[in-house]
């Protein structure tokens, strides 16, 4: 296409024809006019398809209710973000318990309480080191839980910190110390939308007892341990301040399972193991006491193993412990299970 003098001899019309021919080959259309018209139709159809797809995604969400969570601050709310109307849902709470003393002990040093309406419950783990000083620490943990229960039943709308303060006041001048984990189930405030999950779980934790929320056979939320260093948890004593308590709020669905336990449970079973066991048992029974009893026995069995990598063993090795030590941690075990229907 280059002339004798080196000038381009292509005319403007020839260039247009070449562009149209190229578009024709790319789109597989016949004729330049049909090619451009079909391309405009294709763009229109593509836009319509995208609109329909977007509309379907808005009306039919792929995620299950409560799968999307947002945590706001230390005292924030874990709130279900997927839309679903729970305004007509009525949920009842049922709580069961089980406990066993550690090997070589005359009685358990753990304690727990469940209010009469079963909406508030908690556990306490008396620190066993006081036994070497001749102190029966079970009296301390029992008094702590007794004070929490009295306050919870007298003032159900109070904050959990107030319940724990009442427990410390009940202890008086007793010798001893204890960890504690409290929980309260309540409905969502009416000011929130009907698409929110029907329940809120208020949680307070002090020390290395803990709470686990299970959803769909998997851990959803676990309270963090509060320790000065390995195997030295925060402890409540006579006249202790409760201001250091870890407080949080979790959005609950009726299918969730709440597990509250002393360190004898969580030192011997990983969170995934606890979730798997309770979900399997939930499919076979709706009795929370039976589930708590079987979970307690599973933890007790794991505590007696001498060659396992228990959660306690894993943390011990991570803290610089001897590499040749293996096994579970024999201890008192107390378990509470809360189910909803």
Coordinates of C-alpha atoms in Angstrom, one line a residue:
X1 CA 0.0 0.0 0.0
X2 CA 2.9 2.3 -0.2
X3 CA 3.4 4.4 -3.5
X4 CA 6.5 5.2 -5.4
X5 CA 7.2 8.3 -3.4
X6 CA 6.6 6.6 0.0
X7 CA 3.2 8.0 0.8
X8 CA 0.3 6.0 2.2
X9 CA -2.2 5.5 -0.6
X10 CA -5.0 4.2 1.7
X11 CA -8.1 6.4 1.6
X12 CA -10.3 7.2 4.6
X13 CA -13.0 4.9 3.3
X14 CA -10.6 2.0 2.9
X15 CA -9.6 2.4 6.5
X16 CA -13.2 2.3 7.7
X17 CA -13.9 -0.8 5.6
X18 CA -10.9 -2.5 7.2
X19 CA -12.1 -1.7 10.7
X20 CA -15.5 -3.0 9.9
X21 CA -14.1 -6.2 8.4
X22 CA -11.9 -6.7 11.6
X23 CA -15.0 -6.2 13.8
X24 CA -16.9 -8.6 11.6
X25 CA -14.2 -11.3 12.0
X26 CA -14.1 -10.8 15.8
X27 CA -17.8 -11.0 16.4
X28 CA -18.6 -13.6 13.7
X29 CA -21.3 -11.4 12.2
X30 CA -22.2 -10.8 8.5
X31 CA -22.2 -7.4 7.0
X32 CA -21.0 -4.2 8.5
X33 CA -24.4 -2.8 9.4
X34 CA -25.5 -6.1 11.1
X35 CA -22.2 -6.1 13.0
X36 CA -22.6 -2.7 14.6
X37 CA -26.3 -3.3 15.3
X38 CA -25.6 -6.7 16.9
X39 CA -22.9 -5.2 19.1
X40 CA -25.3 -2.6 20.4
X41 CA -27.9 -5.3 21.1
X42 CA -25.2 -7.4 22.8
X43 CA -24.3 -4.5 25.1
X44 CA -28.0 -3.9 26.0
X45 CA -28.6 -7.6 26.7
X46 CA -25.4 -7.8 28.9
X47 CA -26.6 -4.8 30.9
X48 CA -30.0 -6.4 31.4
X49 CA -28.4 -9.7 32.6
X50 CA -26.3 -7.8 35.1
X51 CA -29.3 -6.0 36.4
X52 CA -31.3 -9.3 36.9
X53 CA -28.3 -11.0 38.5
X54 CA -27.9 -8.1 41.0
X55 CA -31.6 -8.3 41.8
X56 CA -31.4 -12.0 42.4
X57 CA -28.4 -11.6 44.8
X58 CA -30.3 -9.0 46.8
X59 CA -33.4 -11.1 47.2
X60 CA -31.7 -14.4 47.7
X61 CA -28.6 -14.1 49.9
X62 CA -26.1 -16.9 49.7
X63 CA -24.8 -16.6 53.3
X64 CA -26.7 -18.1 56.2
X65 CA -28.2 -15.7 58.9
X66 CA -25.5 -14.6 61.3
X67 CA -22.5 -15.7 59.1
X68 CA -21.4 -12.1 58.7
X69 CA -20.3 -10.7 62.0
X70 CA -19.1 -7.3 63.1
X71 CA -17.2 -6.8 66.4
X72 CA -17.1 -3.2 67.7
X73 CA -14.5 -2.5 70.4
X74 CA -13.7 -4.4 73.6
X75 CA -17.3 -4.1 74.8
X76 CA -18.8 -4.3 71.4
X77 CA -21.6 -6.3 69.8
X78 CA -21.2 -9.4 67.6
X79 CA -24.2 -8.7 65.4
X80 CA -25.7 -10.8 62.6
X81 CA -25.7 -8.8 59.4
X82 CA -27.6 -11.0 57.0
X83 CA -31.2 -10.0 56.7
X84 CA -33.8 -12.3 58.2
X85 CA -37.0 -11.5 60.1
X86 CA -37.0 -12.8 63.6
X87 CA -39.7 -10.5 65.0
X88 CA -42.2 -13.3 65.5
X89 CA -39.6 -15.8 67.0
X90 CA -40.1 -16.9 70.6
X91 CA -37.0 -18.5 72.1
X92 CA -36.8 -20.6 75.3
X93 CA -33.6 -21.3 77.2
X94 CA -32.6 -24.5 78.8
X95 CA -29.4 -24.9 80.8
X96 CA -27.8 -28.2 82.1
X97 CA -24.8 -28.8 84.2
X98 CA -22.2 -31.5 85.1
X99 CA -19.2 -31.5 87.3
X100 CA -16.5 -34.0 88.5
X101 CA -13.7 -33.6 91.0
X102 CA -10.1 -34.0 90.1
X103 CA -8.2 -37.2 91.0
X104 CA -7.0 -37.4 94.6
X105 CA -9.4 -34.7 95.8
X106 CA -12.2 -35.2 98.4
X107 CA -14.5 -32.7 96.6
X108 CA -14.5 -30.3 93.7
X109 CA -13.2 -26.8 94.2
X110 CA -15.3 -25.6 91.3
X111 CA -18.8 -24.0 91.7
X112 CA -21.6 -22.8 89.4
X113 CA -25.0 -21.2 89.5
X114 CA -28.1 -21.1 87.3
X115 CA -30.9 -18.7 88.0
X116 CA -34.5 -20.1 88.3
X117 CA -35.5 -18.7 84.9
X118 CA -32.2 -20.2 83.4
X119 CA -31.3 -16.9 81.6
X120 CA -28.2 -16.2 83.8
X121 CA -25.5 -18.7 84.7
X122 CA -21.8 -19.0 85.5
X123 CA -18.9 -21.0 86.8
X124 CA -16.1 -20.4 89.2
X125 CA -12.8 -22.3 89.7
X126 CA -11.3 -22.1 93.1
X127 CA -7.5 -21.9 92.9
X128 CA -6.2 -25.2 94.3
X129 CA -2.9 -23.8 95.5
X130 CA -4.6 -22.7 98.7
X131 CA -4.9 -26.3 99.8
X132 CA -1.3 -26.4 100.8
X133 CA -2.1 -23.6 103.4
X134 CA -5.0 -25.6 104.8
X135 CA -7.7 -23.4 103.1
X136 CA -10.8 -25.0 101.7
X137 CA -11.1 -22.9 98.6
X138 CA -14.4 -24.5 97.6
X139 CA -16.0 -22.4 100.2
X140 CA -14.7 -19.3 98.4
X141 CA -15.9 -20.3 94.9
X142 CA -19.3 -21.4 96.3
X143 CA -19.8 -18.0 98.1
X144 CA -18.7 -16.2 94.9
X145 CA -21.4 -17.9 92.8
X146 CA -24.0 -17.6 95.5
X147 CA -23.6 -13.9 95.6
X148 CA -23.8 -13.7 91.8
X149 CA -27.0 -15.7 91.8
X150 CA -28.7 -13.6 94.4
X151 CA -27.9 -10.4 92.6
X152 CA -29.0 -11.8 89.2
X153 CA -32.4 -12.9 90.5
X154 CA -32.9 -9.7 92.4
X155 CA -31.8 -7.3 89.6
X156 CA -32.0 -9.1 86.2
X157 CA -31.4 -5.9 84.3
X158 CA -28.1 -5.1 86.0
X159 CA -24.7 -5.4 84.2
X160 CA -22.8 -8.6 84.8
X161 CA -20.0 -6.6 86.5
X162 CA -22.6 -5.8 89.2
X163 CA -23.3 -9.5 89.7
X164 CA -19.6 -10.2 90.1
X165 CA -19.2 -7.4 92.6
X166 CA -22.1 -8.9 94.6
X167 CA -20.2 -12.2 94.5
X168 CA -17.1 -10.6 95.9
X169 CA -19.1 -8.9 98.6
X170 CA -20.6 -12.3 99.5
X171 CA -17.1 -13.7 100.0
X172 CA -16.4 -11.1 102.7
X173 CA -13.1 -11.8 104.3
X174 CA -12.7 -15.4 103.3
X175 CA -9.3 -16.7 102.4
X176 CA -9.0 -18.1 98.9
X177 CA -9.2 -17.0 95.3
X178 CA -11.1 -18.0 92.2
X179 CA -11.6 -17.4 88.5
X180 CA -15.1 -16.7 87.1
X181 CA -17.1 -16.8 83.9
X182 CA -20.7 -15.4 83.7
X183 CA -23.3 -15.3 80.9
X184 CA -26.8 -13.9 80.5
X185 CA -29.2 -14.5 77.6
X186 CA -31.6 -11.7 76.8
X187 CA -33.7 -10.6 73.7
X188 CA -32.5 -8.0 71.3
X189 CA -33.7 -4.5 72.3
X190 CA -36.9 -3.5 70.6
X191 CA -35.1 -0.4 69.1
X192 CA -33.1 -2.7 66.8
X193 CA -34.6 -4.0 63.5
X194 CA -36.5 -7.2 63.2
X195 CA -33.7 -8.6 61.0
X196 CA -31.3 -8.9 63.9
X197 CA -30.8 -12.3 65.7
X198 CA -33.5 -12.8 68.4
X199 CA -31.0 -13.1 71.3
X200 CA -28.0 -11.4 72.8
X201 CA -25.5 -13.2 75.1
X202 CA -23.8 -10.9 77.6
X203 CA -20.5 -12.4 78.6
X204 CA -18.1 -11.6 81.5
X205 CA -14.8 -13.5 82.0
X206 CA -12.2 -13.2 84.7
X207 CA -9.3 -15.6 84.6
X208 CA -8.9 -18.8 82.6
X209 CA -12.5 -20.3 82.9
X210 CA -14.3 -19.6 79.7
X211 CA -17.2 -19.6 77.4
X212 CA -17.6 -21.0 73.9
X213 CA -20.4 -20.3 71.4
X214 CA -20.9 -23.1 68.8
X215 CA -22.7 -22.5 65.5
X216 CA -23.1 -25.3 62.9
X217 CA -20.5 -27.5 64.6
X218 CA -17.8 -24.8 64.6
X219 CA -16.5 -22.4 67.3
X220 CA -18.1 -19.0 66.7
X221 CA -16.8 -17.1 69.7
X222 CA -14.5 -17.9 72.6
X223 CA -13.6 -15.7 75.6
X224 CA -9.9 -14.9 75.8
X225 CA -7.9 -16.2 78.7
X226 CA -6.7 -13.6 81.2
X227 CA -3.3 -14.6 82.6
X228 CA -0.3 -12.8 84.1
X229 CA 1.8 -15.6 82.5
X230 CA 1.4 -19.2 81.7
X231 CA -0.7 -21.1 84.2
X232 CA -1.1 -18.0 86.4
X233 CA -4.6 -16.6 85.7
X234 CA -6.2 -13.5 87.0
X235 CA -7.9 -14.3 90.3
X236 CA -10.6 -12.8 92.4
X237 CA -9.9 -12.5 96.1
X238 CA -11.7 -10.9 99.0
X239 CA -12.4 -7.2 98.2
X240 CA -11.0 -7.5 94.7
X241 CA -11.9 -5.0 92.0
X242 CA -13.8 -6.4 89.1
X243 CA -12.9 -3.5 86.7
X244 CA -10.5 -5.7 84.8
X245 CA -13.1 -8.1 83.7
X246 CA -13.4 -8.9 80.0
X247 CA -16.9 -8.0 78.9
X248 CA -18.5 -8.7 75.5
X249 CA -21.9 -9.2 73.8
X250 CA -22.6 -12.0 71.2
X251 CA -25.6 -12.2 68.8
X252 CA -27.2 -15.6 69.1
X253 CA -29.4 -17.8 66.8
X254 CA -31.8 -20.4 68.1
X255 CA -29.6 -23.2 66.7
X256 CA -26.5 -22.0 68.6
X257 CA -25.0 -23.9 71.6
X258 CA -23.4 -22.1 74.5
X259 CA -20.7 -23.9 76.5
X260 CA -19.4 -22.5 79.8
X261 CA -16.6 -24.4 81.6
X262 CA -13.7 -24.2 84.0
X263 CA -10.2 -24.6 82.8
X264 CA -10.5 -28.4 83.4
X265 CA -12.5 -28.5 80.2
X266 CA -10.6 -26.1 78.0
X267 CA -7.1 -27.4 79.1
X268 CA -8.0 -30.9 77.9
X269 CA -10.2 -30.3 74.8
X270 CA -9.5 -27.9 71.9
X271 CA -12.3 -25.6 70.9
X272 CA -12.9 -27.5 67.7
X273 CA -13.2 -30.8 69.7
X274 CA -15.8 -29.2 72.0
X275 CA -17.8 -27.9 69.1
X276 CA -17.7 -31.2 67.3
X277 CA -18.8 -33.2 70.4
X278 CA -21.7 -30.9 71.4
X279 CA -23.0 -30.6 67.8
X280 CA -23.0 -34.3 67.5
X281 CA -24.8 -34.8 70.8
X282 CA -27.3 -32.1 70.0
X283 CA -28.5 -34.1 67.0
X284 CA -29.3 -37.0 69.3
X285 CA -30.8 -35.3 72.4
X286 CA -32.2 -31.9 73.5
X287 CA -31.2 -32.6 77.2
X288 CA -28.5 -30.1 78.0
X289 CA -27.6 -31.9 81.2
X290 CA -26.9 -35.1 79.3
X291 CA -24.8 -33.2 76.8
X292 CA -22.9 -31.5 79.6
X293 CA -22.3 -34.9 81.3
X294 CA -21.0 -36.6 78.2
X295 CA -18.7 -33.6 77.3
X296 CA -17.4 -33.6 80.9
X297 CA -16.5 -37.3 80.6
X298 CA -14.8 -36.7 77.3
X299 CA -12.6 -34.0 78.9
X300 CA -12.0 -36.2 81.9
X301 CA -10.8 -39.0 79.6
X302 CA -8.5 -36.6 77.8
X303 CA -7.1 -35.4 81.1
X304 CA -5.9 -38.9 81.9
X305 CA -3.9 -39.5 78.7
X306 CA -0.2 -39.4 79.2
X307 CA 1.0 -39.1 75.6
X308 CA -1.3 -36.5 74.0
X309 CA -0.8 -33.0 72.8
X310 CA -3.5 -31.4 74.9
X311 CA -4.3 -27.7 74.8
X312 CA -2.5 -27.3 78.1
X313 CA 0.5 -29.3 76.8
X314 CA 0.7 -27.1 73.7
X315 CA 0.6 -23.9 75.7
X316 CA 3.2 -25.4 78.1
X317 CA 5.6 -26.1 75.3
X318 CA 5.0 -22.7 73.7
X319 CA 5.9 -21.1 77.1
X320 CA 9.3 -22.8 77.0
X321 CA 8.5 -26.0 78.9
X322 CA 10.4 -29.3 78.6
X323 CA 10.0 -30.9 75.2
X324 CA 9.6 -34.4 76.6
X325 CA 6.4 -33.6 78.6
X326 CA 3.1 -34.8 77.1
X327 CA -0.4 -35.5 78.3
X328 CA -3.6 -33.9 79.7
X329 CA -4.1 -31.9 82.8
X330 CA -6.1 -33.7 85.6
X331 CA -8.3 -31.2 87.3
X332 CA -11.8 -30.5 88.5
X333 CA -14.1 -30.1 85.5
X334 CA -17.4 -28.2 85.5
X335 CA -19.5 -27.8 82.3
X336 CA -22.7 -25.8 81.6
X337 CA -24.6 -26.2 78.4
X338 CA -27.3 -23.8 77.2
X339 CA -29.7 -24.8 74.4
X340 CA -32.4 -22.7 72.7
X341 CA -35.7 -23.8 71.2

